[in-house]
Amino acid sequence: MWGIQWTFAHNGEVPKFTQPKNPQSGCGTTEVPMLGRCTELIYLPVGDTDSEAVFCAMLNALRAEFTTLPTLPVLYEAIQRLSCEIVRGDEKETIFNFLLGCGTFTMFAFSWPGSREGSSVWNGLHYLVRCFPFTTAKLIDVDYAVDFNETNGENDRVAIIATKPLTHLENWKEMERG
């Protein structure tokens, strides 16, 4: 869209975007809820995941609202508004964490964390920014460590976003809801 490559990574469940299975084909339908000012579906999911449906709905809504790429603050506000619209009405059942890439250097993140019924696993988004002087990071779930002084220089900054903290003794922060 607008000559820009878009990427989308989603973790969670968005009930209003979950496609019912067609009993004859076993596949989901191609219906995508319309968001914002959207009146026409240009982008349609290839598969039947809520992730694809949400991504297509967001692209359709952005295309309906803007004829060209808006400024980043305006685009951010539109993505925030659409994200809240996606959650609205299903706040308790929805887990909606995503990263949306717009071109080479721009990334948006949104977090609507939660736990699936019967699960003690909290699905949110946590982030960490590493900068010089780098230290050694030790993974939580395996016995493995990386000395980032060996792979990064004085002018480097590294940001990591994950569902849960990945390393010990680092200042992970959970993103706020919404």
PDB file of C-alpha atoms in Angstrom:
ATOM      1  CA  MET A   1       0.000   0.000   0.000  1.00  0.00           C
ATOM      2  CA  TRP A   2       1.307   3.462  -0.960  1.00  0.00           C
ATOM      3  CA  GLY A   3       4.399   1.739  -2.385  1.00  0.00           C
ATOM      4  CA  ILE A   4       5.485   0.638   1.086  1.00  0.00           C
ATOM      5  CA  GLN A   5       6.059  -2.885   2.336  1.00  0.00           C
ATOM      6  CA  TRP A   6       3.960  -3.665   5.446  1.00  0.00           C
ATOM      7  CA  THR A   7       4.649  -6.459   7.910  1.00  0.00           C
ATOM      8  CA  PHE A   8       2.516  -7.749  10.762  1.00  0.00           C
ATOM      9  CA  ALA A   9       3.273 -10.079  13.661  1.00  0.00           C
ATOM     10  CA  HIS A  10       0.450 -10.926  16.063  1.00  0.00           C
ATOM     11  CA  ASN A  11       0.220 -12.908  19.294  1.00  0.00           C
ATOM     12  CA  GLY A  12      -3.131 -13.595  20.915  1.00  0.00           C
ATOM     13  CA  GLU A  13      -6.759 -14.210  20.017  1.00  0.00           C
ATOM     14  CA  VAL A  14      -9.212 -11.715  18.579  1.00  0.00           C
ATOM     15  CA  PRO A  15     -12.685 -13.301  18.795  1.00  0.00           C
ATOM     16  CA  LYS A  16     -14.472 -10.934  16.418  1.00  0.00           C
ATOM     17  CA  PHE A  17     -11.855 -11.761  13.750  1.00  0.00           C
ATOM     18  CA  THR A  18     -11.889 -15.529  14.216  1.00  0.00           C
ATOM     19  CA  GLN A  19     -13.332 -17.044  11.078  1.00  0.00           C
ATOM     20  CA  PRO A  20     -15.897 -19.842  11.429  1.00  0.00           C
ATOM     21  CA  LYS A  21     -14.971 -22.985   9.539  1.00  0.00           C
ATOM     22  CA  ASN A  22     -16.981 -23.974   6.490  1.00  0.00           C
ATOM     23  CA  PRO A  23     -18.067 -27.566   7.279  1.00  0.00           C
ATOM     24  CA  GLN A  24     -17.817 -28.628   3.616  1.00  0.00           C
ATOM     25  CA  SER A  25     -14.327 -27.314   2.881  1.00  0.00           C
ATOM     26  CA  GLY A  26     -12.849 -27.190   6.391  1.00  0.00           C
ATOM     27  CA  CYS A  27     -11.571 -23.695   5.567  1.00  0.00           C
ATOM     28  CA  GLY A  28     -12.503 -20.358   7.053  1.00  0.00           C
ATOM     29  CA  THR A  29     -14.610 -17.807   5.245  1.00  0.00           C
ATOM     30  CA  THR A  30     -13.057 -14.749   3.608  1.00  0.00           C
ATOM     31  CA  GLU A  31     -15.229 -12.284   5.513  1.00  0.00           C
ATOM     32  CA  VAL A  32     -13.254  -9.508   7.150  1.00  0.00           C
ATOM     33  CA  PRO A  33     -14.931  -7.045   9.506  1.00  0.00           C
ATOM     34  CA  MET A  34     -14.703  -3.475   8.263  1.00  0.00           C
ATOM     35  CA  LEU A  35     -13.035  -0.949  10.547  1.00  0.00           C
ATOM     36  CA  GLY A  36     -13.083   2.830  10.652  1.00  0.00           C
ATOM     37  CA  ARG A  37     -14.266   4.436   7.412  1.00  0.00           C
ATOM     38  CA  CYS A  38     -13.807   1.294   5.326  1.00  0.00           C
ATOM     39  CA  THR A  39     -16.610   0.541   2.871  1.00  0.00           C
ATOM     40  CA  GLU A  40     -14.688  -1.664   0.431  1.00  0.00           C
ATOM     41  CA  LEU A  41     -12.516  -4.740   0.996  1.00  0.00           C
ATOM     42  CA  ILE A  42      -9.362  -4.517  -1.105  1.00  0.00           C
ATOM     43  CA  TYR A  43      -7.128  -6.692   1.069  1.00  0.00           C
ATOM     44  CA  LEU A  44      -8.423 -10.183   1.878  1.00  0.00           C
ATOM     45  CA  PRO A  45      -6.764 -12.908   3.944  1.00  0.00           C
ATOM     46  CA  VAL A  46      -5.322 -15.897   2.125  1.00  0.00           C
ATOM     47  CA  GLY A  47      -5.784 -18.165   5.156  1.00  0.00           C
ATOM     48  CA  ASP A  48      -8.257 -18.301   8.000  1.00  0.00           C
ATOM     49  CA  THR A  49      -6.349 -16.927  10.993  1.00  0.00           C
ATOM     50  CA  ASP A  50      -7.463 -13.985  13.083  1.00  0.00           C
ATOM     51  CA  SER A  51      -4.007 -12.486  12.451  1.00  0.00           C
ATOM     52  CA  GLU A  52      -4.566 -12.325   8.697  1.00  0.00           C
ATOM     53  CA  ALA A  53      -8.096 -10.987   9.094  1.00  0.00           C
ATOM     54  CA  VAL A  54      -6.961  -8.240  11.503  1.00  0.00           C
ATOM     55  CA  PHE A  55      -4.047  -7.226   9.266  1.00  0.00           C
ATOM     56  CA  CYS A  56      -6.262  -7.009   6.172  1.00  0.00           C
ATOM     57  CA  ALA A  57      -8.946  -5.076   8.079  1.00  0.00           C
ATOM     58  CA  MET A  58      -6.345  -2.583   9.311  1.00  0.00           C
ATOM     59  CA  LEU A  59      -4.901  -2.093   5.811  1.00  0.00           C
ATOM     60  CA  ASN A  60      -8.398  -1.652   4.347  1.00  0.00           C
ATOM     61  CA  ALA A  61      -9.278   0.933   7.008  1.00  0.00           C
ATOM     62  CA  LEU A  62      -6.024   2.866   6.525  1.00  0.00           C
ATOM     63  CA  ARG A  63      -6.503   2.853   2.756  1.00  0.00           C
ATOM     64  CA  ALA A  64     -10.068   4.151   3.187  1.00  0.00           C
ATOM     65  CA  GLU A  65      -8.913   6.975   5.461  1.00  0.00           C
ATOM     66  CA  PHE A  66      -5.769   8.124   3.626  1.00  0.00           C
ATOM     67  CA  THR A  67      -4.938   8.363  -0.066  1.00  0.00           C
ATOM     68  CA  THR A  68      -1.196   8.690   0.652  1.00  0.00           C
ATOM     69  CA  LEU A  69       1.043   7.887   3.589  1.00  0.00           C
ATOM     70  CA  PRO A  70       0.209  10.371   6.361  1.00  0.00           C
ATOM     71  CA  THR A  71       2.764  11.788   8.770  1.00  0.00           C
ATOM     72  CA  LEU A  72       3.908   9.290  11.402  1.00  0.00           C
ATOM     73  CA  PRO A  73       2.014  10.981  14.270  1.00  0.00           C
ATOM     74  CA  VAL A  74      -1.217  10.892  12.229  1.00  0.00           C
ATOM     75  CA  LEU A  75      -0.583   7.277  11.209  1.00  0.00           C
ATOM     76  CA  TYR A  76       0.125   6.360  14.844  1.00  0.00           C
ATOM     77  CA  GLU A  77      -3.172   7.923  15.968  1.00  0.00           C
ATOM     78  CA  ALA A  78      -5.077   6.052  13.249  1.00  0.00           C
ATOM     79  CA  ILE A  79      -3.473   2.700  14.165  1.00  0.00           C
ATOM     80  CA  GLN A  80      -4.196   3.334  17.852  1.00  0.00           C
ATOM     81  CA  ARG A  81      -7.842   4.161  17.085  1.00  0.00           C
ATOM     82  CA  LEU A  82      -8.261   1.068  14.886  1.00  0.00           C
ATOM     83  CA  SER A  83      -6.611  -1.147  17.524  1.00  0.00           C
ATOM     84  CA  CYS A  84      -9.049   0.077  20.175  1.00  0.00           C
ATOM     85  CA  GLU A  85     -11.941  -0.520  17.769  1.00  0.00           C
ATOM     86  CA  ILE A  86     -10.748  -4.101  17.256  1.00  0.00           C
ATOM     87  CA  VAL A  87     -10.780  -4.766  21.007  1.00  0.00           C
ATOM     88  CA  ARG A  88     -14.007  -2.860  21.789  1.00  0.00           C
ATOM     89  CA  GLY A  89     -16.878  -5.104  22.826  1.00  0.00           C
ATOM     90  CA  ASP A  90     -14.654  -8.130  23.547  1.00  0.00           C
ATOM     91  CA  GLU A  91     -12.240  -6.594  26.069  1.00  0.00           C
ATOM     92  CA  LYS A  92     -12.162  -9.611  28.403  1.00  0.00           C
ATOM     93  CA  GLU A  93     -11.857 -12.296  25.710  1.00  0.00           C
ATOM     94  CA  THR A  94      -9.405 -10.477  23.448  1.00  0.00           C
ATOM     95  CA  ILE A  95      -5.631 -10.890  23.616  1.00  0.00           C
ATOM     96  CA  PHE A  96      -4.238  -8.558  20.973  1.00  0.00           C
ATOM     97  CA  ASN A  97      -0.486  -7.952  20.884  1.00  0.00           C
ATOM     98  CA  PHE A  98       1.116  -6.962  17.612  1.00  0.00           C
ATOM     99  CA  LEU A  99       4.016  -5.376  15.830  1.00  0.00           C
ATOM    100  CA  LEU A 100       3.223  -3.524  12.601  1.00  0.00           C
ATOM    101  CA  GLY A 101       6.066  -2.594  10.293  1.00  0.00           C
ATOM    102  CA  CYS A 102       5.597   0.265   7.848  1.00  0.00           C
ATOM    103  CA  GLY A 103       8.505   0.418   5.435  1.00  0.00           C
ATOM    104  CA  THR A 104      12.112  -0.102   6.419  1.00  0.00           C
ATOM    105  CA  PHE A 105      12.477   1.906   9.608  1.00  0.00           C
ATOM    106  CA  THR A 106       9.066   2.324  11.243  1.00  0.00           C
ATOM    107  CA  MET A 107       7.522  -0.128  13.708  1.00  0.00           C
ATOM    108  CA  PHE A 108       4.351   0.213  15.744  1.00  0.00           C
ATOM    109  CA  ALA A 109       3.560  -1.942  18.786  1.00  0.00           C
ATOM    110  CA  PHE A 110       0.225  -2.443  20.533  1.00  0.00           C
ATOM    111  CA  SER A 111      -0.527  -4.573  23.574  1.00  0.00           C
ATOM    112  CA  TRP A 112      -3.870  -5.769  24.900  1.00  0.00           C
ATOM    113  CA  PRO A 113      -2.605  -8.549  27.181  1.00  0.00           C
ATOM    114  CA  GLY A 114      -4.493 -11.366  28.844  1.00  0.00           C
ATOM    115  CA  SER A 115      -4.671 -15.074  29.620  1.00  0.00           C
ATOM    116  CA  ARG A 116      -6.611 -17.743  27.816  1.00  0.00           C
ATOM    117  CA  GLU A 117      -9.302 -19.473  29.842  1.00  0.00           C
ATOM    118  CA  GLY A 118      -7.779 -22.186  32.020  1.00  0.00           C
ATOM    119  CA  SER A 119      -4.236 -20.938  31.410  1.00  0.00           C
ATOM    120  CA  SER A 120      -1.863 -19.288  33.854  1.00  0.00           C
ATOM    121  CA  VAL A 121       0.269 -17.915  30.992  1.00  0.00           C
ATOM    122  CA  TRP A 122       0.095 -14.133  30.677  1.00  0.00           C
ATOM    123  CA  ASN A 123       0.319 -12.984  27.055  1.00  0.00           C
ATOM    124  CA  GLY A 124       1.554  -9.406  26.941  1.00  0.00           C
ATOM    125  CA  LEU A 125       4.424  -7.552  25.328  1.00  0.00           C
ATOM    126  CA  HIS A 126       7.672  -6.817  27.137  1.00  0.00           C
ATOM    127  CA  TYR A 127      10.578  -4.819  25.805  1.00  0.00           C
ATOM    128  CA  LEU A 128      14.191  -4.156  26.537  1.00  0.00           C
ATOM    129  CA  VAL A 129      16.619  -1.638  25.015  1.00  0.00           C
ATOM    130  CA  ARG A 130      20.310  -2.451  25.175  1.00  0.00           C
ATOM    131  CA  CYS A 131      23.003   0.142  24.591  1.00  0.00           C
ATOM    132  CA  PHE A 132      26.703   0.668  25.218  1.00  0.00           C
ATOM    133  CA  PRO A 133      28.303  -0.488  27.452  1.00  0.00           C
ATOM    134  CA  PHE A 134      26.815  -3.873  26.645  1.00  0.00           C
ATOM    135  CA  THR A 135      26.762  -6.768  29.078  1.00  0.00           C
ATOM    136  CA  THR A 136      26.363 -10.521  28.921  1.00  0.00           C
ATOM    137  CA  ALA A 137      22.755 -11.710  28.781  1.00  0.00           C
ATOM    138  CA  LYS A 138      21.735 -15.134  30.128  1.00  0.00           C
ATOM    139  CA  LEU A 139      18.568 -16.739  28.799  1.00  0.00           C
ATOM    140  CA  ILE A 140      15.902 -17.729  31.320  1.00  0.00           C
ATOM    141  CA  ASP A 141      14.742 -20.991  29.735  1.00  0.00           C
ATOM    142  CA  VAL A 142      18.073 -22.521  28.625  1.00  0.00           C
ATOM    143  CA  ASP A 143      21.628 -22.482  29.843  1.00  0.00           C
ATOM    144  CA  TYR A 144      22.977 -20.045  27.258  1.00  0.00           C
ATOM    145  CA  ALA A 145      24.594 -16.623  27.490  1.00  0.00           C
ATOM    146  CA  VAL A 146      25.640 -14.011  24.922  1.00  0.00           C
ATOM    147  CA  ASP A 147      28.264 -11.334  25.488  1.00  0.00           C
ATOM    148  CA  PHE A 148      26.865  -8.399  23.528  1.00  0.00           C
ATOM    149  CA  ASN A 149      30.181  -6.532  23.791  1.00  0.00           C
ATOM    150  CA  GLU A 150      31.482  -9.037  21.225  1.00  0.00           C
ATOM    151  CA  THR A 151      28.688  -8.326  18.727  1.00  0.00           C
ATOM    152  CA  ASN A 152      27.924  -4.609  19.210  1.00  0.00           C
ATOM    153  CA  GLY A 153      29.818  -1.338  19.194  1.00  0.00           C
ATOM    154  CA  GLU A 154      29.658   2.006  21.019  1.00  0.00           C
ATOM    155  CA  ASN A 155      27.097   3.484  18.614  1.00  0.00           C
ATOM    156  CA  ASP A 156      24.706   0.509  18.610  1.00  0.00           C
ATOM    157  CA  ARG A 157      21.323   0.259  20.309  1.00  0.00           C
ATOM    158  CA  VAL A 158      19.318  -2.946  20.290  1.00  0.00           C
ATOM    159  CA  ALA A 159      15.597  -3.216  21.074  1.00  0.00           C
ATOM    160  CA  ILE A 160      13.927  -6.540  21.806  1.00  0.00           C
ATOM    161  CA  ILE A 161      10.171  -7.130  22.055  1.00  0.00           C
ATOM    162  CA  ALA A 162       8.843 -10.459  23.329  1.00  0.00           C
ATOM    163  CA  THR A 163       5.761 -11.978  24.943  1.00  0.00           C
ATOM    164  CA  LYS A 164       7.677 -12.416  28.187  1.00  0.00           C
ATOM    165  CA  PRO A 165      11.166 -11.503  29.435  1.00  0.00           C
ATOM    166  CA  LEU A 166      13.792 -13.717  27.825  1.00  0.00           C
ATOM    167  CA  THR A 167      16.854 -13.001  29.981  1.00  0.00           C
ATOM    168  CA  HIS A 168      17.880 -12.739  33.629  1.00  0.00           C
ATOM    169  CA  LEU A 169      19.111  -9.555  35.353  1.00  0.00           C
ATOM    170  CA  GLU A 170      17.994  -7.102  32.671  1.00  0.00           C
ATOM    171  CA  ASN A 171      15.456  -4.302  32.946  1.00  0.00           C
ATOM    172  CA  TRP A 172      12.506  -5.724  30.971  1.00  0.00           C
ATOM    173  CA  LYS A 173       9.401  -3.545  30.950  1.00  0.00           C
ATOM    174  CA  GLU A 174       5.858  -4.657  30.180  1.00  0.00           C
ATOM    175  CA  MET A 175       4.042  -2.425  27.705  1.00  0.00           C
ATOM    176  CA  GLU A 176       0.935  -0.769  29.063  1.00  0.00           C
ATOM    177  CA  ARG A 177      -2.449  -1.997  27.863  1.00  0.00           C
ATOM    178  CA  GLY A 178      -3.691  -0.093  24.823  1.00  0.00           C
TER     179      GLY A 178
END
